[in-house]
């Protein structure tokens, strides 16, 4: 008769080999804001942090930032990190995407300089910390809004300031003339009589 234990032992042995592997597979968790709003032409920091059950080092972590524009189905590389930052050498993000994270603090953020309207879209932050390579990516929607330019503000301020200045000058002249006229009338009796005649319509 076949001993049932001969069927159980292979299963136990297989389980002993598989379970340790499962315990070592842990997913990376990415933390990003869902949406960030920035004024056209200004700088913005895309914050991205992560957690991992494995020790973090500059050599174990790789970071990929990608971008998908509005109404587009293709991704574009924004930034890459592996032991050191690799900013883009071409494309719309050349000279605009810079590293602003700290691997040892589990911070993999980047900063975009002088953001144009073409940066409207979804940015994806992906982190791998060997041997921890599992986990979903963090997605952040960037909204670039228009703002009043500095030149327009300067022109408006100059116009308002100029108008106020003209009004103050005219008001000052009016006050000075009135004071001088009043002073002259008080010091000259004849002028007082004339002033009275000017004010009295019954005097002919």
PDB file of C-alpha atoms in Angstrom, residues 22-142:
ATOM      1  CA  UNK A  22       7.711  35.061  -1.167  1.00  0.00           C
ATOM      2  CA  UNK A  23       8.764  36.633   2.118  1.00  0.00           C
ATOM      3  CA  UNK A  24      11.618  38.485   0.411  1.00  0.00           C
ATOM      4  CA  UNK A  25       9.387  39.937  -2.321  1.00  0.00           C
ATOM      5  CA  UNK A  26       8.029  43.204  -0.957  1.00  0.00           C
ATOM      6  CA  UNK A  27       6.495  46.047  -2.898  1.00  0.00           C
ATOM      7  CA  UNK A  28       7.851  49.586  -2.969  1.00  0.00           C
ATOM      8  CA  UNK A  29       5.273  52.201  -2.014  1.00  0.00           C
ATOM      9  CA  UNK A  30       5.411  55.555  -3.851  1.00  0.00           C
ATOM     10  CA  UNK A  31       4.060  58.788  -2.354  1.00  0.00           C
ATOM     11  CA  UNK A  32       3.170  61.726  -4.620  1.00  0.00           C
ATOM     12  CA  UNK A  33       0.532  64.425  -4.757  1.00  0.00           C
ATOM     13  CA  UNK A  34      -2.342  63.670  -7.118  1.00  0.00           C
ATOM     14  CA  UNK A  35      -2.319  67.134  -8.668  1.00  0.00           C
ATOM     15  CA  UNK A  36      -0.021  70.160  -8.620  1.00  0.00           C
ATOM     16  CA  UNK A  37      -0.816  73.603 -10.030  1.00  0.00           C
ATOM     17  CA  UNK A  38       1.924  75.986 -11.183  1.00  0.00           C
ATOM     18  CA  UNK A  39       1.937  79.406 -12.843  1.00  0.00           C
ATOM     19  CA  UNK A  40       3.287  79.575 -16.375  1.00  0.00           C
ATOM     20  CA  UNK A  41       6.982  80.502 -16.423  1.00  0.00           C
ATOM     21  CA  UNK A  42       7.712  79.672 -12.775  1.00  0.00           C
ATOM     22  CA  UNK A  43       9.552  76.763 -11.096  1.00  0.00           C
ATOM     23  CA  UNK A  44       7.834  73.792  -9.473  1.00  0.00           C
ATOM     24  CA  UNK A  45       9.086  70.874  -7.376  1.00  0.00           C
ATOM     25  CA  UNK A  46       7.538  67.500  -8.157  1.00  0.00           C
ATOM     26  CA  UNK A  47       7.640  65.791  -4.778  1.00  0.00           C
ATOM     27  CA  UNK A  48       8.079  62.007  -4.766  1.00  0.00           C
ATOM     28  CA  UNK A  49       9.119  59.807  -1.826  1.00  0.00           C
ATOM     29  CA  UNK A  50       9.075  56.052  -1.311  1.00  0.00           C
ATOM     30  CA  UNK A  51       9.268  53.301   1.286  1.00  0.00           C
ATOM     31  CA  UNK A  52      11.009  49.934   0.966  1.00  0.00           C
ATOM     32  CA  UNK A  53      11.621  47.016   3.307  1.00  0.00           C
ATOM     33  CA  UNK A  54      15.164  46.610   1.996  1.00  0.00           C
ATOM     34  CA  UNK A  55      18.125  48.821   2.985  1.00  0.00           C
ATOM     35  CA  UNK A  56      18.542  51.898   0.822  1.00  0.00           C
ATOM     36  CA  UNK A  57      21.840  52.941  -0.739  1.00  0.00           C
ATOM     37  CA  UNK A  58      22.957  55.126  -3.614  1.00  0.00           C
ATOM     38  CA  UNK A  59      23.864  52.001  -5.603  1.00  0.00           C
ATOM     39  CA  UNK A  60      20.687  50.026  -4.972  1.00  0.00           C
ATOM     40  CA  UNK A  61      18.133  52.661  -6.006  1.00  0.00           C
ATOM     41  CA  UNK A  62      17.158  53.573  -9.565  1.00  0.00           C
ATOM     42  CA  UNK A  63      14.629  56.290 -10.365  1.00  0.00           C
ATOM     43  CA  UNK A  64      12.739  57.007 -13.569  1.00  0.00           C
ATOM     44  CA  UNK A  65      10.561  60.040 -14.212  1.00  0.00           C
ATOM     45  CA  UNK A  66       8.337  59.968 -17.301  1.00  0.00           C
ATOM     46  CA  UNK A  67       5.794  62.338 -18.805  1.00  0.00           C
ATOM     47  CA  UNK A  68       2.612  61.879 -20.801  1.00  0.00           C
ATOM     48  CA  UNK A  69       1.183  65.007 -22.388  1.00  0.00           C
ATOM     49  CA  UNK A  70      -2.536  65.721 -22.565  1.00  0.00           C
ATOM     50  CA  UNK A  71      -4.312  63.793 -25.334  1.00  0.00           C
ATOM     51  CA  UNK A  72      -1.194  61.633 -25.867  1.00  0.00           C
ATOM     52  CA  UNK A  73      -0.707  57.884 -25.557  1.00  0.00           C
ATOM     53  CA  UNK A  74       3.102  57.866 -25.486  1.00  0.00           C
ATOM     54  CA  UNK A  75       5.482  58.477 -22.581  1.00  0.00           C
ATOM     55  CA  UNK A  76       8.518  60.749 -22.705  1.00  0.00           C
ATOM     56  CA  UNK A  77      11.565  60.390 -20.459  1.00  0.00           C
ATOM     57  CA  UNK A  78      12.015  63.291 -18.052  1.00  0.00           C
ATOM     58  CA  UNK A  79      14.787  62.220 -15.669  1.00  0.00           C
ATOM     59  CA  UNK A  80      16.821  59.171 -14.659  1.00  0.00           C
ATOM     60  CA  UNK A  81      18.871  58.402 -11.554  1.00  0.00           C
ATOM     61  CA  UNK A  82      21.280  55.531 -10.971  1.00  0.00           C
ATOM     62  CA  UNK A  83      24.068  56.265  -8.472  1.00  0.00           C
ATOM     63  CA  UNK A  84      23.987  59.818  -9.847  1.00  0.00           C
ATOM     64  CA  UNK A  85      21.473  62.116 -11.582  1.00  0.00           C
ATOM     65  CA  UNK A  86      21.126  61.883 -15.363  1.00  0.00           C
ATOM     66  CA  UNK A  87      19.233  64.972 -16.584  1.00  0.00           C
ATOM     67  CA  UNK A  88      17.716  64.865 -20.087  1.00  0.00           C
ATOM     68  CA  UNK A  89      20.094  65.731 -22.933  1.00  0.00           C
ATOM     69  CA  UNK A  90      17.351  66.435 -25.468  1.00  0.00           C
ATOM     70  CA  UNK A  91      13.631  67.033 -25.722  1.00  0.00           C
ATOM     71  CA  UNK A  92      11.345  69.505 -24.022  1.00  0.00           C
ATOM     72  CA  UNK A  93      12.854  68.857 -20.574  1.00  0.00           C
ATOM     73  CA  UNK A  94      16.463  69.569 -21.525  1.00  0.00           C
ATOM     74  CA  UNK A  95      17.841  72.239 -19.185  1.00  0.00           C
ATOM     75  CA  UNK A  96      14.555  72.387 -17.256  1.00  0.00           C
ATOM     76  CA  UNK A  97      14.506  69.189 -15.153  1.00  0.00           C
ATOM     77  CA  UNK A  98      16.981  69.051 -12.240  1.00  0.00           C
ATOM     78  CA  UNK A  99      17.486  66.639  -9.357  1.00  0.00           C
ATOM     79  CA  UNK A 100      16.251  67.859  -5.959  1.00  0.00           C
ATOM     80  CA  UNK A 101      15.972  64.586  -4.030  1.00  0.00           C
ATOM     81  CA  UNK A 102      18.024  62.687  -1.450  1.00  0.00           C
ATOM     82  CA  UNK A 103      18.240  58.916  -1.873  1.00  0.00           C
ATOM     83  CA  UNK A 104      19.210  58.261   1.759  1.00  0.00           C
ATOM     84  CA  UNK A 105      16.079  60.130   2.861  1.00  0.00           C
ATOM     85  CA  UNK A 106      14.019  58.153   0.318  1.00  0.00           C
ATOM     86  CA  UNK A 107      13.293  61.366  -1.536  1.00  0.00           C
ATOM     87  CA  UNK A 108      13.446  61.181  -5.356  1.00  0.00           C
ATOM     88  CA  UNK A 109      11.920  64.567  -6.195  1.00  0.00           C
ATOM     89  CA  UNK A 110      12.826  66.698  -9.202  1.00  0.00           C
ATOM     90  CA  UNK A 111      12.338  70.398  -9.964  1.00  0.00           C
ATOM     91  CA  UNK A 112      11.132  71.841 -13.271  1.00  0.00           C
ATOM     92  CA  UNK A 113      12.378  75.318 -14.183  1.00  0.00           C
ATOM     93  CA  UNK A 114      10.384  77.985 -16.045  1.00  0.00           C
ATOM     94  CA  UNK A 115       7.450  75.680 -16.714  1.00  0.00           C
ATOM     95  CA  UNK A 116       5.691  76.284 -20.066  1.00  0.00           C
ATOM     96  CA  UNK A 117       2.140  75.320 -21.014  1.00  0.00           C
ATOM     97  CA  UNK A 118       3.478  72.249 -22.866  1.00  0.00           C
ATOM     98  CA  UNK A 119       4.213  70.650 -19.463  1.00  0.00           C
ATOM     99  CA  UNK A 120       0.498  70.096 -18.865  1.00  0.00           C
ATOM    100  CA  UNK A 121       0.031  66.371 -18.352  1.00  0.00           C
ATOM    101  CA  UNK A 122       0.836  63.403 -16.120  1.00  0.00           C
ATOM    102  CA  UNK A 123       4.256  62.782 -14.576  1.00  0.00           C
ATOM    103  CA  UNK A 124       5.138  59.271 -13.425  1.00  0.00           C
ATOM    104  CA  UNK A 125       7.663  58.510 -10.671  1.00  0.00           C
ATOM    105  CA  UNK A 126       9.031  54.962 -10.668  1.00  0.00           C
ATOM    106  CA  UNK A 127      11.494  53.633  -8.057  1.00  0.00           C
ATOM    107  CA  UNK A 128      13.400  50.354  -7.779  1.00  0.00           C
ATOM    108  CA  UNK A 129      15.501  49.372  -4.754  1.00  0.00           C
ATOM    109  CA  UNK A 130      17.268  46.106  -5.546  1.00  0.00           C
ATOM    110  CA  UNK A 131      16.258  43.441  -4.846  1.00  0.00           C
ATOM    111  CA  UNK A 132      12.916  45.169  -4.226  1.00  0.00           C
ATOM    112  CA  UNK A 133      11.627  45.793  -7.744  1.00  0.00           C
ATOM    113  CA  UNK A 134       7.885  45.377  -7.223  1.00  0.00           C
ATOM    114  CA  UNK A 135       5.317  48.066  -6.667  1.00  0.00           C
ATOM    115  CA  UNK A 136       3.206  50.546  -8.593  1.00  0.00           C
ATOM    116  CA  UNK A 137       4.365  53.910  -9.915  1.00  0.00           C
ATOM    117  CA  UNK A 138       3.365  57.271  -8.501  1.00  0.00           C
ATOM    118  CA  UNK A 139       1.354  59.516 -10.836  1.00  0.00           C
ATOM    119  CA  UNK A 140       1.115  63.279 -10.550  1.00  0.00           C
ATOM    120  CA  UNK A 141      -0.978  65.558 -12.750  1.00  0.00           C
ATOM    121  CA  UNK A 142       0.588  68.958 -13.446  1.00  0.00           C
TER     122      UNK A 142
END
